[in-house]
Amino acid sequence: MAIVVMKFGGTSVADVGRIRNVARHVKREVDAGNKVAVIVSAMAGATNQLIAWANEASPFHDKREYDAIVASGEQVTAGLTAIVLQSMGIKARSWQGWQVPIRTDGAHGSARIMDIPGEDLRRALDEGEVAIITGFQGVEPGSNRIATLGRGGSDTSAVAVAVALEADVCDIYTDVDGVYTTDPRIVSKARRLPRVSYEEMLEMASSGSKVLQTRSVELAMVHHVRTRVLSSFAKPEEMAPVKVGELEDIGTIVCGEDEIMESEVVSGIAYARDEAKITMLKVEDKPGIAARIFGPLSDASINVDMIVQNVAADGRHTDMTFTVQAAELPRALSVLEAAREDIGNFELKSSDGIAKVSVIGIGMRSHAGVAAQMFKALAEKGINILAISTSEIKISVLIDAAYAELAVRTLHSVYGLDAA
Ligand code: ASP
Ligand code: MG
């Protein structure tokens, strides 16, 4: 028998009717003799509502109380799922983060999982009970307070539980039937990728694809967790239950590169709107200056993404451009102003309404000309590039957000990703 972790996202548990559907997926695995741990998100929209209430109470609230509030969404769906399973004659119980326990660090609102002692869970599974675990939340042992893992964190809960249980697979059930070459809402010719490597998935997630939380992919990559993205809306009884040692190719399998037979040079185009660009002009060019700029930003938990530093033309001053989330722009600017004394002289320029478009593929390692092709295609559409950054398997450009869709569509067909 296999140990199966099944994670269901917010739209899959949006009401009791859908939770009954989730229960049928679970039943299929139980009937096949598998041991099942289920991770649930909050009902679609529930977390947004909880966050809105916290902000309404006070925009400057205690992060620990924020966590106490927003963790409640998952508590509801875990209990409901257990009740529905019990009503179908299946042994099941709900587990909250602190009951497992899922131990986290103290970064409330975006905590990291430190460890999960799996004994109690494993004992429950051995006794034939399905464990329904709240996603998104854990407990910080030092203070004994609830901590949440950041938006989309249930994916990470699922992978972490899969690691703790040494599960055969971590199946992420969602409202799409897999990972696509790009967002199908923008490009109707987007194709489902039967397999994608951890590295590519990581780049896609951190470049704006919202299918999996970035941290969940990191964790899956480090521990080699076989992760599958599939649709919860597929007929539960028509799917084959998980078997030990073989993984059916449905949805998208996120796996090691060696398990992918043929890969295209480019496997996906990701985009993120809501970016903002900050340029610091005439910063003194001396050792330690970058640390003095980015240290305070990191202390303020502001996530900096692309960083471009120019060469110092006069040997003394340089320009530094970087991006942050548009929502963080005002805070980032005030952090920089506050650090002005330490950083020294600079002029500050910023703009929001920026999009980042990224071309991703492990094939890039062995193919030249991928970047040139991208720049030419964008130029032909009259799209101006504001900044460029690259990794071994990714090229990202910053452009005016108004051109984001055009850029994505153009690149999708330039790299031969359009479905026939
Ligand atoms: N409910 C949380 C959110 O909406 C966590 C998750 O669904 O993954 O972000
Ligand atoms: Mg999600």
XYZ file of C-alpha atoms and ligand atoms in Angstrom:
430
model
C 0.000 0.000 0.000
C 1.085 3.534 -0.697
C 1.284 6.552 1.586
C -0.550 9.328 -0.205
C -0.672 13.011 0.642
C -3.594 14.805 -1.006
C -3.882 18.576 -0.859
C -7.070 20.399 -1.810
C -7.064 24.136 -2.568
C -9.697 26.724 -1.717
C -11.917 26.273 -4.783
C -11.940 22.505 -4.220
C -13.396 22.969 -0.721
C -15.463 26.087 -1.482
C -18.672 24.598 -0.039
C -19.918 21.405 1.573
C -20.939 20.002 -1.812
C -17.387 20.303 -3.078
C -16.041 18.841 0.161
C -18.194 15.771 -0.563
C -16.428 15.556 -3.915
C -13.060 15.799 -2.144
C -14.173 12.970 0.131
C -14.824 10.761 -2.912
C -11.229 11.300 -4.043
C -10.093 10.287 -0.563
C -12.408 7.269 -0.538
C -10.888 6.011 -3.792
C -7.454 5.902 -2.164
C -8.746 4.398 1.093
C -10.653 1.685 -0.805
C -7.416 0.794 -2.610
C -5.791 0.213 0.786
C -3.643 3.348 0.758
C -2.782 5.382 3.831
C -4.004 8.904 3.340
C -3.137 12.295 4.804
C -5.221 15.174 3.486
C -4.175 18.827 3.638
C -6.920 21.383 3.161
C -6.972 25.085 2.383
C -9.644 27.448 3.643
C -12.807 27.798 1.563
C -12.238 30.038 -1.472
C -12.354 33.675 -0.389
C -12.314 32.855 3.343
C -8.712 33.902 3.938
C -9.253 37.193 2.079
C -12.251 37.909 4.292
C -10.288 37.132 7.464
C -7.409 39.374 6.386
C -9.866 42.173 5.552
C -11.338 41.923 9.056
C -7.899 42.072 10.646
C -7.094 45.180 8.603
C -10.423 46.720 9.479
C -9.751 46.166 13.181
C -6.437 47.964 12.757
C -4.104 48.307 9.792
C -1.145 48.104 12.203
C -2.047 44.895 13.957
C -0.102 42.376 15.989
C 1.113 39.730 13.524
C 0.539 36.966 16.077
C -3.112 37.900 16.338
C -3.292 38.134 12.538
C -2.125 34.517 12.487
C -4.677 33.503 15.115
C -7.381 34.996 12.893
C -6.349 33.794 9.432
C -5.487 30.249 10.553
C -9.151 29.702 11.391
C -10.208 29.224 7.753
C -8.359 25.932 7.477
C -9.697 24.754 10.831
C -13.231 24.901 9.450
C -12.527 22.946 6.271
C -10.486 20.301 8.112
C -13.379 19.641 10.504
C -15.947 19.604 7.715
C -13.880 17.189 5.643
C -13.537 14.843 8.615
C -17.301 14.923 9.248
C -18.115 14.224 5.601
C -15.672 11.301 5.510
C -17.105 9.889 8.746
C -20.601 10.128 7.291
C -19.361 7.936 4.429
C -18.164 5.333 6.917
C -14.491 6.266 6.661
C -12.420 6.678 9.828
C -11.080 10.213 9.865
C -10.083 13.021 12.212
C -8.932 16.613 11.833
C -5.499 17.825 12.946
C -4.581 21.443 13.477
C -1.019 22.605 12.983
C -0.254 22.604 16.713
C -1.699 19.125 17.156
C 0.583 17.432 14.608
C 2.737 19.459 15.507
C 3.955 21.435 12.515
C 6.722 23.480 14.143
C 7.632 26.800 12.577
C 9.964 29.692 13.191
C 8.657 32.949 14.629
C 8.203 34.914 11.404
C 4.473 35.373 11.907
C 2.559 35.843 8.680
C 5.239 34.143 6.593
C 6.681 31.522 8.914
C 8.907 28.690 7.760
C 8.359 25.106 8.785
C 11.264 23.953 10.947
C 10.246 20.353 11.553
C 7.335 17.960 11.768
C 7.630 15.008 14.121
C 5.563 12.504 12.172
C 5.077 9.754 14.778
C 1.565 10.629 15.907
C 0.354 11.072 12.354
C 1.963 7.837 11.257
C 0.348 5.961 14.136
C -3.061 7.308 13.116
C -2.520 6.244 9.503
C -1.330 2.802 10.630
C -4.594 2.429 12.522
C -6.465 3.026 9.292
C -7.554 6.565 10.061
C -7.441 9.330 7.472
C -5.656 12.420 8.828
C -7.144 15.733 7.713
C -4.561 18.411 8.388
C -5.076 22.161 8.283
C -2.815 23.681 5.650
C -1.133 27.072 5.952
C -0.547 26.933 9.698
C 1.734 25.613 12.378
C 2.891 26.479 15.855
C 5.943 28.404 16.979
C 7.181 26.305 19.900
C 9.099 29.082 21.715
C 6.056 31.241 22.258
C 3.493 28.468 21.762
C 1.603 30.653 19.279
C -0.067 29.828 15.988
C 1.953 30.892 12.942
C 0.882 30.972 9.298
C 3.066 30.282 6.298
C 2.183 33.112 3.914
C -0.419 33.182 1.138
C -0.666 29.928 -0.726
C 1.094 28.197 2.167
C -1.039 25.052 2.145
C 1.046 23.745 -0.747
C 4.082 23.955 1.502
C 2.219 22.250 4.340
C 1.402 19.402 1.973
C 4.953 18.888 0.759
C 6.311 19.128 4.317
C 3.854 16.495 5.533
C 4.818 14.314 2.562
C 8.451 14.600 3.668
C 7.582 13.780 7.295
C 5.548 10.721 6.275
C 7.948 9.652 3.530
C 4.918 9.605 1.265
C 4.943 7.980 -2.161
C 3.406 11.058 -3.711
C 2.190 14.542 -2.872
C -0.880 15.166 -5.000
C -1.934 18.811 -5.197
C -5.584 18.974 -6.278
C -6.627 22.331 -7.658
C -9.060 23.977 -10.080
C -6.853 23.480 -13.144
C -5.724 20.137 -14.499
C -2.007 20.842 -14.304
C 0.771 23.326 -14.923
C 0.491 25.142 -18.245
C 3.066 26.672 -20.587
C 1.532 29.983 -19.548
C -1.668 31.353 -18.052
C -4.486 29.854 -20.186
C -6.670 32.869 -19.378
C -4.287 35.012 -21.422
C -3.172 32.566 -24.074
C -5.910 30.192 -25.165
C -3.305 28.070 -26.955
C -1.427 27.367 -23.715
C -0.641 23.667 -23.263
C -0.548 21.501 -20.167
C 2.948 20.275 -19.371
C 2.863 16.536 -18.602
C 6.111 16.916 -16.648
C 8.131 19.842 -15.425
C 11.432 19.841 -13.553
C 11.750 21.167 -10.007
C 14.099 23.898 -11.234
C 11.686 25.099 -13.897
C 8.723 24.955 -11.542
C 10.695 26.944 -8.993
C 11.472 29.645 -11.543
C 7.854 29.672 -12.726
C 6.503 29.983 -9.189
C 8.888 32.764 -8.255
C 8.197 34.546 -11.549
C 4.471 34.827 -11.016
C 2.838 31.475 -11.792
C 0.409 30.915 -8.948
C -0.163 27.178 -9.275
C 2.241 26.247 -6.461
C 3.712 28.332 -3.659
C 7.438 28.892 -4.307
C 8.458 27.438 -0.953
C 6.599 24.226 -1.617
C 8.631 23.678 -4.779
C 11.892 24.417 -2.958
C 11.001 21.860 -0.348
C 9.945 19.272 -2.926
C 13.196 19.795 -4.814
C 15.416 19.452 -1.742
C 13.679 16.277 -0.557
C 12.843 14.848 -3.978
C 9.153 14.672 -3.231
C 7.227 13.496 -6.259
C 4.606 16.152 -6.625
C 1.663 16.062 -8.961
C -0.724 18.889 -9.844
C -4.182 17.659 -10.798
C -7.785 18.771 -10.981
C -10.159 17.994 -8.132
C -13.032 18.408 -10.580
C -12.120 15.268 -12.493
C -14.491 12.370 -11.698
C -13.046 10.811 -8.512
C -14.067 7.263 -9.419
C -12.597 7.462 -12.915
C -9.091 8.112 -11.640
C -6.743 5.267 -10.753
C -5.608 5.082 -7.131
C -1.917 5.643 -6.372
C 0.293 2.557 -6.558
C 3.678 2.088 -4.934
C 6.565 2.635 -7.327
C 4.609 3.848 -10.332
C 3.108 7.220 -10.893
C 0.449 7.635 -13.513
C 1.081 10.490 -15.942
C -1.957 12.608 -15.309
C -1.975 16.319 -14.568
C 1.557 17.611 -14.273
C 4.311 15.724 -12.492
C 6.967 17.907 -10.920
C 10.100 15.796 -10.844
C 13.840 15.618 -11.405
C 15.251 16.588 -14.799
C 16.421 13.033 -15.383
C 12.804 11.890 -15.393
C 11.863 14.117 -18.303
C 12.451 12.494 -21.644
C 12.302 15.334 -24.105
C 12.270 18.925 -23.107
C 11.765 22.015 -25.180
C 14.318 24.796 -25.003
C 11.657 26.969 -23.382
C 8.958 25.257 -21.360
C 6.995 28.186 -20.028
C 6.324 31.913 -19.960
C 5.499 33.436 -16.585
C 4.432 36.931 -15.725
C 3.889 39.045 -12.665
C 1.977 42.330 -12.866
C 1.924 44.534 -9.728
C 5.654 45.161 -9.660
C 7.282 48.487 -8.889
C 10.682 49.756 -9.904
C 12.971 51.819 -7.717
C 16.053 53.520 -9.113
C 18.689 55.044 -6.891
C 20.801 57.468 -8.900
C 24.328 58.595 -8.116
C 24.928 56.190 -5.267
C 28.514 56.246 -4.075
C 30.427 53.307 -5.606
C 32.271 51.757 -2.678
C 32.440 48.419 -0.887
C 29.455 47.738 1.357
C 27.032 50.061 -0.354
C 24.706 47.302 -1.569
C 24.576 45.866 1.931
C 23.637 49.280 3.311
C 20.777 49.551 0.818
C 19.394 46.046 0.895
C 20.064 45.326 4.578
C 17.414 47.754 5.845
C 14.940 46.566 3.178
C 15.410 42.986 4.259
C 15.103 43.958 7.935
C 11.748 45.466 7.018
C 10.786 42.148 5.340
C 10.498 43.818 1.952
C 11.130 41.288 -0.770
C 13.476 42.679 -3.399
C 13.380 40.882 -6.712
C 15.441 42.023 -9.712
C 18.554 44.023 -8.950
C 20.550 45.796 -11.626
C 23.663 47.784 -10.775
C 25.296 49.871 -13.460
C 29.047 50.203 -13.878
C 30.303 53.443 -12.450
C 31.079 55.562 -15.506
C 33.072 58.100 -13.496
C 34.531 55.448 -11.205
C 32.810 57.000 -8.189
C 29.039 56.838 -8.605
C 26.643 54.188 -9.782
C 22.917 53.686 -10.370
C 21.030 50.879 -8.699
C 17.677 49.667 -9.997
C 15.547 47.026 -8.318
C 11.950 45.875 -8.062
C 9.564 45.268 -5.195
C 5.880 44.382 -5.021
C 3.832 47.470 -5.950
C 2.014 47.222 -2.622
C 5.362 47.505 -0.802
C 6.573 50.553 -2.740
C 5.626 53.291 -0.220
C 7.195 51.315 2.622
C 10.350 50.593 0.616
C 10.779 54.287 -0.183
C 10.424 55.321 3.430
C 12.912 52.641 4.551
C 15.444 54.024 2.049
C 14.838 57.590 3.187
C 15.340 56.509 6.781
C 18.661 54.896 5.844
C 19.851 57.939 3.918
C 22.456 58.908 6.482
C 24.039 55.465 6.348
C 23.828 55.022 2.573
C 25.108 58.488 1.693
C 23.855 60.645 -1.139
C 21.420 59.395 -3.748
C 18.465 60.530 -5.827
C 15.359 58.393 -5.708
C 13.063 57.576 -8.640
C 10.262 55.062 -8.669
C 7.333 53.884 -10.721
C 4.674 51.228 -10.403
C 2.586 49.748 -13.186
C 5.459 47.474 -14.141
C 5.264 43.842 -15.194
C 7.907 41.162 -15.207
C 7.777 38.649 -18.025
C 9.997 35.575 -17.822
C 10.952 32.885 -20.272
C 11.892 29.635 -18.518
C 13.417 26.350 -19.651
C 16.190 23.949 -18.681
C 16.981 23.606 -22.383
C 18.495 27.096 -22.225
C 21.617 25.682 -20.632
C 22.590 24.044 -23.878
C 21.059 26.422 -26.421
C 22.438 29.773 -27.480
C 20.341 32.635 -28.771
C 17.300 32.269 -26.537
C 17.726 35.762 -25.091
C 18.373 37.391 -28.477
C 15.192 35.811 -29.801
C 13.225 37.234 -26.888
C 14.561 40.760 -27.295
C 13.955 40.729 -31.050
C 10.373 39.530 -30.643
C 9.604 42.232 -28.084
C 11.252 44.895 -30.216
C 9.129 43.912 -33.202
C 6.038 44.595 -31.094
C 7.443 47.943 -29.986
C 7.718 46.841 -26.365
C 10.389 48.709 -24.429
C 12.531 46.726 -21.988
C 13.242 48.545 -18.717
C 15.579 45.996 -17.146
C 16.814 42.486 -17.802
C 17.972 39.740 -15.481
C 18.932 36.174 -16.177
C 19.624 32.901 -14.440
C 20.906 29.703 -15.980
C 17.410 28.681 -17.024
C 15.462 31.954 -17.039
C 15.424 35.361 -18.718
C 13.250 38.049 -17.163
C 12.455 41.477 -18.505
C 10.666 44.374 -16.897
C 8.174 46.126 -19.136
C 5.256 48.517 -18.872
C 2.360 46.518 -17.377
C 0.067 47.598 -20.222
C 2.101 45.379 -22.571
C 2.244 42.309 -20.347
C -0.393 40.272 -22.175
C 0.942 41.147 -25.595
C 4.447 40.158 -24.512
C 3.286 36.837 -23.066
C 1.268 35.978 -26.175
C 4.099 36.962 -28.493
C 6.744 34.965 -26.655
C 4.473 31.943 -26.303
C 4.250 31.618 -30.051
C 7.848 32.682 -30.792
C 9.162 29.770 -28.741
C 6.797 27.312 -30.401
C 4.621 26.706 -27.355
C 1.235 27.349 -28.980
C -0.985 24.276 -29.158
C -1.735 23.073 -32.667
N -5.834 29.799 2.731
C -4.504 30.333 2.508
C -4.531 31.363 1.401
O -5.572 31.659 0.858
C -3.496 29.270 2.238
C -3.727 28.446 0.999
O -4.851 28.343 0.513
O -2.773 27.846 0.513
O -3.521 31.924 1.086
Mg -2.796 27.865 -3.942
